[in-house]
Amino acid sequence: MRTKIVAGNWKMNTDIKEGVILASEIDSELKNITLPEDVKVIIAPPFTHIAFVEQVIDHKKILIAAQNCAAETEGAYTGEISAKMLKGMGSEAIILGHSERRAYYHETSETLVKKTEQVIQNEMIPIFCCGEKLEEREAGNHFNVVKNQISEALFHLSESDFSKIVIAYEPVWAIGTGVTASKEQAQEIHKFIRKTVADKYNQKIAGDLTILYGGSVKPGNARDIFSMPDVDGGLIGGAALNADNFIDIIKAII
Ligand code: PGA
């Protein structure tokens, strides 16, 4: 069964108090909503908030994700936070390879191979981000860029490990810019991702794969984008920092 997901990436926003309030608001608004069995809601607060946020949410309705994890298991890696530590705090998923991490922290496919391994070993869901820059789209290169990102970081995985992956397609030009891909642009590349996965693995794995769209999703455009057959939900940045907006986006998928 293909799961639908609305995931909120809080990035480096809110202090602990604000984060706990935001999570509590989302939790209490969700109490009035019956989520279909195939819909998951995820919030990804900063590392520092996870242990606190975890205490104020209903885990049957909201899963916690971290926004990153270390590539190594443990040891002398000052400042790093391991997948195992995050699992111990209550994380059930980890966002990997967000374009901001690729751009500002030089995250490569090689690093992402290791991070994906850590997340899978610790039995969490890897939410693997991919997406092209504006100049790559303008050069007509977006299909290749996305295919390379996915194949370099994930295609060594066994069928059973690959089926644990969630992919988030996030065109860099649409992140935080207010510019959204049109629903046709999103559908076109999501369909391409599914075909690429079917060619590498098989139809069943490709059919069950959850592919999220991310990039300026708001309450006003979510329903339109989510209506496309290969778009299985969204990874939401800015609009996930307001409980009402985030809830409206969740309502758009149910
Ligand atoms: P945005 O961010 O919704 O603010 O564009 C999306 C993301 O970076 O995941």
JSON list of C-alpha atoms in Angstrom, two decimals, residues 9 52 73 107 128-129 135 144 147 189:
[
{"chain": "A", "resi": 9, "resn": "ASN", "atom": "CA", "xyz": [10.23, 20.65, 8.12]},
{"chain": "A", "resi": 52, "resn": "PHE", "atom": "CA", "xyz": [10.26, 17.97, 24.53]},
{"chain": "A", "resi": 73, "resn": "THR", "atom": "CA", "xyz": [27.66, 5.28, 14.01]},
{"chain": "A", "resi": 107, "resn": "GLU", "atom": "CA", "xyz": [26.50, 16.92, 1.49]},
{"chain": "A", "resi": 128, "resn": "PHE", "atom": "CA", "xyz": [15.37, 11.31, 0.87]},
{"chain": "A", "resi": 129, "resn": "CYS", "atom": "CA", "xyz": [15.29, 14.72, -0.83]},
{"chain": "A", "resi": 135, "resn": "GLU", "atom": "CA", "xyz": [19.86, 26.59, -14.06]},
{"chain": "A", "resi": 144, "resn": "ASN", "atom": "CA", "xyz": [19.12, 13.63, -15.30]},
{"chain": "A", "resi": 147, "resn": "LYS", "atom": "CA", "xyz": [17.92, 10.40, -11.59]},
{"chain": "A", "resi": 189, "resn": "ILE", "atom": "CA", "xyz": [8.93, 14.41, -12.59]}
]
